[in-house]
């Protein structure tokens, strides 16, 4: 039986393999999502621009599923462009890559979800649902933090975080516990605790809540 609604979420699927496009699009639509497709990064950018220039917020995708190896403009170049554009930088992205490609290289670009081809459609749906839930929590937290009733946290000077610390603070801001972050980054919980402690020392903040608030206020989440 076809599932409906999914809160009317719009997905943008980018891949140059027509067979994968057909399979994944049909499966996601069967599960209740609206899906727009593109064959490469250039075409996807055009779709995003058209969506941004309309009066309908629903034309901007809630999530992007993007292959990394494509003609015209590959996934790396596409993701770099949207992360530098404030209109699209907050859109969660799932990366699709051939087996054997470097996950470190991929996560170094944007630190989003990474999936290796081939994969089961049900696994992709699970990743989509999980990432959308995380994005929703982040949006709620951001809205609450930017409320006039919330006092901004104060940090002295320009704080420089390492790439790993940026990944950790993003996950902290999403509300994940240290053990969940450790599992996601495939390191020990003690390592995550050490990173959090170092960031608190660098910023002069007192706890993880203030750290998450500072990350959102200073747009640290958009630089990863």
PDB file of C-alpha atoms in Angstrom:
ATOM      1  CA  UNK A   1       0.000   0.000   0.000  1.00  0.00           C
ATOM      2  CA  UNK A   2       1.360   3.413  -0.976  1.00  0.00           C
ATOM      3  CA  UNK A   3       2.358   5.695   1.873  1.00  0.00           C
ATOM      4  CA  UNK A   4       1.198   9.293   1.572  1.00  0.00           C
ATOM      5  CA  UNK A   5       2.068  12.750   2.845  1.00  0.00           C
ATOM      6  CA  UNK A   6       5.526  12.466   4.513  1.00  0.00           C
ATOM      7  CA  UNK A   7       4.716  16.083   5.470  1.00  0.00           C
ATOM      8  CA  UNK A   8       4.847  16.818   1.717  1.00  0.00           C
ATOM      9  CA  UNK A   9       8.656  16.777   1.749  1.00  0.00           C
ATOM     10  CA  UNK A  10      10.399  17.701  -1.495  1.00  0.00           C
ATOM     11  CA  UNK A  11      13.600  15.843  -2.470  1.00  0.00           C
ATOM     12  CA  UNK A  12      16.099  16.670  -5.222  1.00  0.00           C
ATOM     13  CA  UNK A  13      17.746  13.548  -6.679  1.00  0.00           C
ATOM     14  CA  UNK A  14      20.921  14.110  -8.750  1.00  0.00           C
ATOM     15  CA  UNK A  15      22.522  11.249 -10.684  1.00  0.00           C
ATOM     16  CA  UNK A  16      23.612  10.610 -14.280  1.00  0.00           C
ATOM     17  CA  UNK A  17      22.458   6.976 -14.195  1.00  0.00           C
ATOM     18  CA  UNK A  18      18.904   6.896 -15.640  1.00  0.00           C
ATOM     19  CA  UNK A  19      18.257   3.436 -14.215  1.00  0.00           C
ATOM     20  CA  UNK A  20      19.121   4.555 -10.684  1.00  0.00           C
ATOM     21  CA  UNK A  21      17.057   7.725 -11.126  1.00  0.00           C
ATOM     22  CA  UNK A  22      14.030   5.690 -12.193  1.00  0.00           C
ATOM     23  CA  UNK A  23      14.364   3.135  -9.396  1.00  0.00           C
ATOM     24  CA  UNK A  24      15.043   5.569  -6.568  1.00  0.00           C
ATOM     25  CA  UNK A  25      12.493   8.169  -7.724  1.00  0.00           C
ATOM     26  CA  UNK A  26       9.733   5.573  -7.983  1.00  0.00           C
ATOM     27  CA  UNK A  27      10.588   4.118  -4.586  1.00  0.00           C
ATOM     28  CA  UNK A  28      10.696   7.503  -2.837  1.00  0.00           C
ATOM     29  CA  UNK A  29       7.450   8.634  -4.468  1.00  0.00           C
ATOM     30  CA  UNK A  30       5.845   5.356  -3.438  1.00  0.00           C
ATOM     31  CA  UNK A  31       6.877   6.204   0.120  1.00  0.00           C
ATOM     32  CA  UNK A  32       5.118   9.578  -0.137  1.00  0.00           C
ATOM     33  CA  UNK A  33       7.877  12.041  -1.062  1.00  0.00           C
ATOM     34  CA  UNK A  34       7.822  14.524  -3.939  1.00  0.00           C
ATOM     35  CA  UNK A  35      10.945  14.038  -6.066  1.00  0.00           C
ATOM     36  CA  UNK A  36      12.618  16.295  -8.626  1.00  0.00           C
ATOM     37  CA  UNK A  37      15.546  14.874 -10.625  1.00  0.00           C
ATOM     38  CA  UNK A  38      18.681  16.222 -12.321  1.00  0.00           C
ATOM     39  CA  UNK A  39      21.415  14.513 -14.349  1.00  0.00           C
ATOM     40  CA  UNK A  40      24.345  16.574 -13.007  1.00  0.00           C
ATOM     41  CA  UNK A  41      25.326  19.436 -10.738  1.00  0.00           C
ATOM     42  CA  UNK A  42      24.741  22.181 -13.312  1.00  0.00           C
ATOM     43  CA  UNK A  43      21.185  21.054 -13.972  1.00  0.00           C
ATOM     44  CA  UNK A  44      20.598  20.783 -10.225  1.00  0.00           C
ATOM     45  CA  UNK A  45      21.828  24.350  -9.658  1.00  0.00           C
ATOM     46  CA  UNK A  46      19.376  25.563 -12.302  1.00  0.00           C
ATOM     47  CA  UNK A  47      16.566  23.752 -10.491  1.00  0.00           C
ATOM     48  CA  UNK A  48      17.563  25.343  -7.185  1.00  0.00           C
ATOM     49  CA  UNK A  49      17.744  28.798  -8.761  1.00  0.00           C
ATOM     50  CA  UNK A  50      14.289  28.416 -10.298  1.00  0.00           C
ATOM     51  CA  UNK A  51      12.933  27.300  -6.948  1.00  0.00           C
ATOM     52  CA  UNK A  52      14.551  30.227  -5.134  1.00  0.00           C
ATOM     53  CA  UNK A  53      13.088  32.692  -7.631  1.00  0.00           C
ATOM     54  CA  UNK A  54       9.502  31.537  -7.152  1.00  0.00           C
ATOM     55  CA  UNK A  55       7.153  32.711  -4.447  1.00  0.00           C
ATOM     56  CA  UNK A  56       6.651  29.141  -3.253  1.00  0.00           C
ATOM     57  CA  UNK A  57       8.913  27.956  -0.456  1.00  0.00           C
ATOM     58  CA  UNK A  58       7.891  24.403  -1.387  1.00  0.00           C
ATOM     59  CA  UNK A  59      10.004  24.686  -4.552  1.00  0.00           C
ATOM     60  CA  UNK A  60      13.195  24.565  -2.444  1.00  0.00           C
ATOM     61  CA  UNK A  61      14.001  20.916  -1.646  1.00  0.00           C
ATOM     62  CA  UNK A  62      13.989  19.732   1.942  1.00  0.00           C
ATOM     63  CA  UNK A  63      16.846  17.346   1.107  1.00  0.00           C
ATOM     64  CA  UNK A  64      19.287  16.654  -1.725  1.00  0.00           C
ATOM     65  CA  UNK A  65      20.425  13.160  -2.719  1.00  0.00           C
ATOM     66  CA  UNK A  66      23.528  13.625  -4.842  1.00  0.00           C
ATOM     67  CA  UNK A  67      25.871  11.341  -6.762  1.00  0.00           C
ATOM     68  CA  UNK A  68      29.526  12.338  -6.588  1.00  0.00           C
ATOM     69  CA  UNK A  69      30.781  11.150  -9.974  1.00  0.00           C
ATOM     70  CA  UNK A  70      28.916  12.965 -12.775  1.00  0.00           C
ATOM     71  CA  UNK A  71      29.696  14.814 -16.034  1.00  0.00           C
ATOM     72  CA  UNK A  72      29.422  18.611 -16.463  1.00  0.00           C
ATOM     73  CA  UNK A  73      29.614  19.265 -12.729  1.00  0.00           C
ATOM     74  CA  UNK A  74      30.347  16.503 -10.227  1.00  0.00           C
ATOM     75  CA  UNK A  75      29.038  16.227  -6.703  1.00  0.00           C
ATOM     76  CA  UNK A  76      32.100  17.795  -5.090  1.00  0.00           C
ATOM     77  CA  UNK A  77      31.811  21.017  -7.124  1.00  0.00           C
ATOM     78  CA  UNK A  78      28.034  21.147  -6.712  1.00  0.00           C
ATOM     79  CA  UNK A  79      28.171  20.725  -2.945  1.00  0.00           C
ATOM     80  CA  UNK A  80      30.891  23.327  -2.597  1.00  0.00           C
ATOM     81  CA  UNK A  81      28.721  25.836  -4.463  1.00  0.00           C
ATOM     82  CA  UNK A  82      25.560  25.269  -2.433  1.00  0.00           C
ATOM     83  CA  UNK A  83      27.445  25.369   0.878  1.00  0.00           C
ATOM     84  CA  UNK A  84      28.620  28.876  -0.048  1.00  0.00           C
ATOM     85  CA  UNK A  85      25.087  30.040  -0.887  1.00  0.00           C
ATOM     86  CA  UNK A  86      23.047  31.060   2.151  1.00  0.00           C
ATOM     87  CA  UNK A  87      19.805  30.151   0.339  1.00  0.00           C
ATOM     88  CA  UNK A  88      20.784  26.487   0.069  1.00  0.00           C
ATOM     89  CA  UNK A  89      23.571  25.908   2.602  1.00  0.00           C
ATOM     90  CA  UNK A  90      21.226  24.521   5.242  1.00  0.00           C
ATOM     91  CA  UNK A  91      19.739  21.808   3.021  1.00  0.00           C
ATOM     92  CA  UNK A  92      20.807  18.348   4.254  1.00  0.00           C
ATOM     93  CA  UNK A  93      22.613  16.247   1.635  1.00  0.00           C
ATOM     94  CA  UNK A  94      22.999  12.502   1.186  1.00  0.00           C
ATOM     95  CA  UNK A  95      26.049  11.530  -0.885  1.00  0.00           C
ATOM     96  CA  UNK A  96      26.047   8.558  -3.231  1.00  0.00           C
ATOM     97  CA  UNK A  97      29.436   7.192  -4.239  1.00  0.00           C
ATOM     98  CA  UNK A  98      30.918   4.076  -5.879  1.00  0.00           C
ATOM     99  CA  UNK A  99      32.430   1.496  -3.584  1.00  0.00           C
ATOM    100  CA  UNK A 100      36.086   2.218  -2.944  1.00  0.00           C
ATOM    101  CA  UNK A 101      35.811   6.000  -3.125  1.00  0.00           C
ATOM    102  CA  UNK A 102      37.306   7.871  -0.185  1.00  0.00           C
ATOM    103  CA  UNK A 103      34.743   8.544   2.527  1.00  0.00           C
ATOM    104  CA  UNK A 104      37.194  10.883   4.249  1.00  0.00           C
ATOM    105  CA  UNK A 105      37.342  13.017   1.121  1.00  0.00           C
ATOM    106  CA  UNK A 106      33.567  13.085   0.909  1.00  0.00           C
ATOM    107  CA  UNK A 107      32.861  13.909   4.524  1.00  0.00           C
ATOM    108  CA  UNK A 108      35.585  16.541   4.384  1.00  0.00           C
ATOM    109  CA  UNK A 109      33.489  18.463   1.876  1.00  0.00           C
ATOM    110  CA  UNK A 110      30.236  18.757   3.791  1.00  0.00           C
ATOM    111  CA  UNK A 111      30.097  16.232   6.666  1.00  0.00           C
ATOM    112  CA  UNK A 112      26.661  14.919   5.709  1.00  0.00           C
ATOM    113  CA  UNK A 113      25.370  11.363   5.217  1.00  0.00           C
ATOM    114  CA  UNK A 114      27.473   9.100   3.000  1.00  0.00           C
ATOM    115  CA  UNK A 115      26.172   6.006   1.200  1.00  0.00           C
ATOM    116  CA  UNK A 116      28.091   3.574  -0.990  1.00  0.00           C
ATOM    117  CA  UNK A 117      26.536   2.123  -4.153  1.00  0.00           C
ATOM    118  CA  UNK A 118      24.926  -0.283  -4.543  1.00  0.00           C
ATOM    119  CA  UNK A 119      22.439   0.116  -1.702  1.00  0.00           C
ATOM    120  CA  UNK A 120      18.972  -1.110  -0.863  1.00  0.00           C
ATOM    121  CA  UNK A 121      16.184   1.440  -1.513  1.00  0.00           C
ATOM    122  CA  UNK A 122      14.838   0.811   1.984  1.00  0.00           C
ATOM    123  CA  UNK A 123      18.227   1.806   3.435  1.00  0.00           C
ATOM    124  CA  UNK A 124      18.098   5.081   1.509  1.00  0.00           C
ATOM    125  CA  UNK A 125      14.587   5.800   2.789  1.00  0.00           C
ATOM    126  CA  UNK A 126      15.778   5.192   6.357  1.00  0.00           C
ATOM    127  CA  UNK A 127      18.674   7.617   5.852  1.00  0.00           C
ATOM    128  CA  UNK A 128      16.350  10.208   4.328  1.00  0.00           C
ATOM    129  CA  UNK A 129      13.915   9.993   7.238  1.00  0.00           C
ATOM    130  CA  UNK A 130      16.705  10.138   9.813  1.00  0.00           C
ATOM    131  CA  UNK A 131      18.384  13.139   8.196  1.00  0.00           C
ATOM    132  CA  UNK A 132      15.102  15.028   7.836  1.00  0.00           C
ATOM    133  CA  UNK A 133      14.362  14.463  11.523  1.00  0.00           C
ATOM    134  CA  UNK A 134      17.813  15.775  12.464  1.00  0.00           C
ATOM    135  CA  UNK A 135      17.331  18.807  10.219  1.00  0.00           C
ATOM    136  CA  UNK A 136      13.963  19.437  11.874  1.00  0.00           C
ATOM    137  CA  UNK A 137      15.506  19.325  15.341  1.00  0.00           C
ATOM    138  CA  UNK A 138      18.237  21.705  14.216  1.00  0.00           C
ATOM    139  CA  UNK A 139      15.685  24.149  12.768  1.00  0.00           C
ATOM    140  CA  UNK A 140      13.659  24.116  15.982  1.00  0.00           C
ATOM    141  CA  UNK A 141      16.805  24.690  18.040  1.00  0.00           C
ATOM    142  CA  UNK A 142      17.905  27.520  15.726  1.00  0.00           C
ATOM    143  CA  UNK A 143      14.462  29.168  15.914  1.00  0.00           C
ATOM    144  CA  UNK A 144      14.493  28.938  19.694  1.00  0.00           C
ATOM    145  CA  UNK A 145      18.024  30.321  19.959  1.00  0.00           C
ATOM    146  CA  UNK A 146      17.218  33.286  17.711  1.00  0.00           C
ATOM    147  CA  UNK A 147      14.132  34.125  19.738  1.00  0.00           C
ATOM    148  CA  UNK A 148      14.273  37.629  21.318  1.00  0.00           C
ATOM    149  CA  UNK A 149      13.817  35.954  24.697  1.00  0.00           C
ATOM    150  CA  UNK A 150      17.148  34.108  24.366  1.00  0.00           C
ATOM    151  CA  UNK A 151      20.332  35.982  25.285  1.00  0.00           C
ATOM    152  CA  UNK A 152      23.188  35.391  22.785  1.00  0.00           C
ATOM    153  CA  UNK A 153      26.260  33.694  24.196  1.00  0.00           C
ATOM    154  CA  UNK A 154      29.429  35.757  24.332  1.00  0.00           C
ATOM    155  CA  UNK A 155      32.754  34.489  22.986  1.00  0.00           C
ATOM    156  CA  UNK A 156      35.896  36.594  23.091  1.00  0.00           C
ATOM    157  CA  UNK A 157      37.959  36.879  19.914  1.00  0.00           C
ATOM    158  CA  UNK A 158      37.954  34.732  16.775  1.00  0.00           C
ATOM    159  CA  UNK A 159      37.721  31.051  17.690  1.00  0.00           C
ATOM    160  CA  UNK A 160      39.332  28.654  15.205  1.00  0.00           C
ATOM    161  CA  UNK A 161      38.067  25.066  15.214  1.00  0.00           C
ATOM    162  CA  UNK A 162      39.722  22.089  13.570  1.00  0.00           C
ATOM    163  CA  UNK A 163      37.786  20.189  10.850  1.00  0.00           C
ATOM    164  CA  UNK A 164      37.027  17.420  13.339  1.00  0.00           C
ATOM    165  CA  UNK A 165      35.823  19.905  15.945  1.00  0.00           C
ATOM    166  CA  UNK A 166      33.513  21.443  13.322  1.00  0.00           C
ATOM    167  CA  UNK A 167      31.999  18.019  12.673  1.00  0.00           C
ATOM    168  CA  UNK A 168      31.547  17.415  16.392  1.00  0.00           C
ATOM    169  CA  UNK A 169      29.966  20.801  17.115  1.00  0.00           C
ATOM    170  CA  UNK A 170      27.499  20.312  14.260  1.00  0.00           C
ATOM    171  CA  UNK A 171      26.343  17.052  15.807  1.00  0.00           C
ATOM    172  CA  UNK A 172      26.232  18.624  19.272  1.00  0.00           C
ATOM    173  CA  UNK A 173      23.958  21.333  17.847  1.00  0.00           C
ATOM    174  CA  UNK A 174      21.709  18.649  16.388  1.00  0.00           C
ATOM    175  CA  UNK A 175      21.137  17.368  19.903  1.00  0.00           C
ATOM    176  CA  UNK A 176      23.194  14.165  19.697  1.00  0.00           C
ATOM    177  CA  UNK A 177      24.799  12.769  22.844  1.00  0.00           C
ATOM    178  CA  UNK A 178      28.551  12.125  22.990  1.00  0.00           C
ATOM    179  CA  UNK A 179      28.089   8.372  22.552  1.00  0.00           C
ATOM    180  CA  UNK A 180      25.901   8.953  19.469  1.00  0.00           C
ATOM    181  CA  UNK A 181      28.496  11.305  17.987  1.00  0.00           C
ATOM    182  CA  UNK A 182      31.241   8.777  18.715  1.00  0.00           C
ATOM    183  CA  UNK A 183      29.317   6.055  16.891  1.00  0.00           C
ATOM    184  CA  UNK A 184      28.601   8.350  13.940  1.00  0.00           C
ATOM    185  CA  UNK A 185      32.253   9.392  13.565  1.00  0.00           C
ATOM    186  CA  UNK A 186      33.580   5.912  14.408  1.00  0.00           C
ATOM    187  CA  UNK A 187      35.729   7.039  17.331  1.00  0.00           C
ATOM    188  CA  UNK A 188      35.616   6.484  21.086  1.00  0.00           C
ATOM    189  CA  UNK A 189      33.297   8.406  23.377  1.00  0.00           C
ATOM    190  CA  UNK A 190      36.349   9.622  25.294  1.00  0.00           C
ATOM    191  CA  UNK A 191      37.666  11.202  22.074  1.00  0.00           C
ATOM    192  CA  UNK A 192      34.417  13.120  21.610  1.00  0.00           C
ATOM    193  CA  UNK A 193      34.474  14.228  25.244  1.00  0.00           C
ATOM    194  CA  UNK A 194      38.001  15.515  24.677  1.00  0.00           C
ATOM    195  CA  UNK A 195      36.932  17.484  21.586  1.00  0.00           C
ATOM    196  CA  UNK A 196      33.982  19.015  23.428  1.00  0.00           C
ATOM    197  CA  UNK A 197      36.226  19.926  26.362  1.00  0.00           C
ATOM    198  CA  UNK A 198      38.755  21.557  24.023  1.00  0.00           C
ATOM    199  CA  UNK A 199      36.039  23.604  22.333  1.00  0.00           C
ATOM    200  CA  UNK A 200      34.646  24.744  25.671  1.00  0.00           C
ATOM    201  CA  UNK A 201      38.162  25.835  26.625  1.00  0.00           C
ATOM    202  CA  UNK A 202      38.678  27.685  23.328  1.00  0.00           C
ATOM    203  CA  UNK A 203      35.345  29.494  23.517  1.00  0.00           C
ATOM    204  CA  UNK A 204      35.205  30.070  27.257  1.00  0.00           C
ATOM    205  CA  UNK A 205      31.703  28.626  27.307  1.00  0.00           C
ATOM    206  CA  UNK A 206      30.361  26.564  30.178  1.00  0.00           C
ATOM    207  CA  UNK A 207      28.454  23.613  28.705  1.00  0.00           C
ATOM    208  CA  UNK A 208      27.292  21.793  25.564  1.00  0.00           C
ATOM    209  CA  UNK A 209      24.081  23.843  25.377  1.00  0.00           C
ATOM    210  CA  UNK A 210      26.006  27.102  25.152  1.00  0.00           C
ATOM    211  CA  UNK A 211      28.394  25.484  22.662  1.00  0.00           C
ATOM    212  CA  UNK A 212      25.488  24.460  20.427  1.00  0.00           C
ATOM    213  CA  UNK A 213      23.934  27.926  20.721  1.00  0.00           C
ATOM    214  CA  UNK A 214      27.228  29.593  19.761  1.00  0.00           C
ATOM    215  CA  UNK A 215      27.674  27.243  16.780  1.00  0.00           C
ATOM    216  CA  UNK A 216      24.252  28.170  15.395  1.00  0.00           C
ATOM    217  CA  UNK A 217      24.564  31.895  16.129  1.00  0.00           C
ATOM    218  CA  UNK A 218      27.972  32.100  14.428  1.00  0.00           C
ATOM    219  CA  UNK A 219      26.901  29.917  11.439  1.00  0.00           C
ATOM    220  CA  UNK A 220      29.581  27.358  12.208  1.00  0.00           C
ATOM    221  CA  UNK A 221      27.215  24.698  10.896  1.00  0.00           C
ATOM    222  CA  UNK A 222      27.361  26.188   7.413  1.00  0.00           C
ATOM    223  CA  UNK A 223      31.152  26.098   7.100  1.00  0.00           C
ATOM    224  CA  UNK A 224      31.586  22.335   7.329  1.00  0.00           C
TER     225      UNK A 224
END
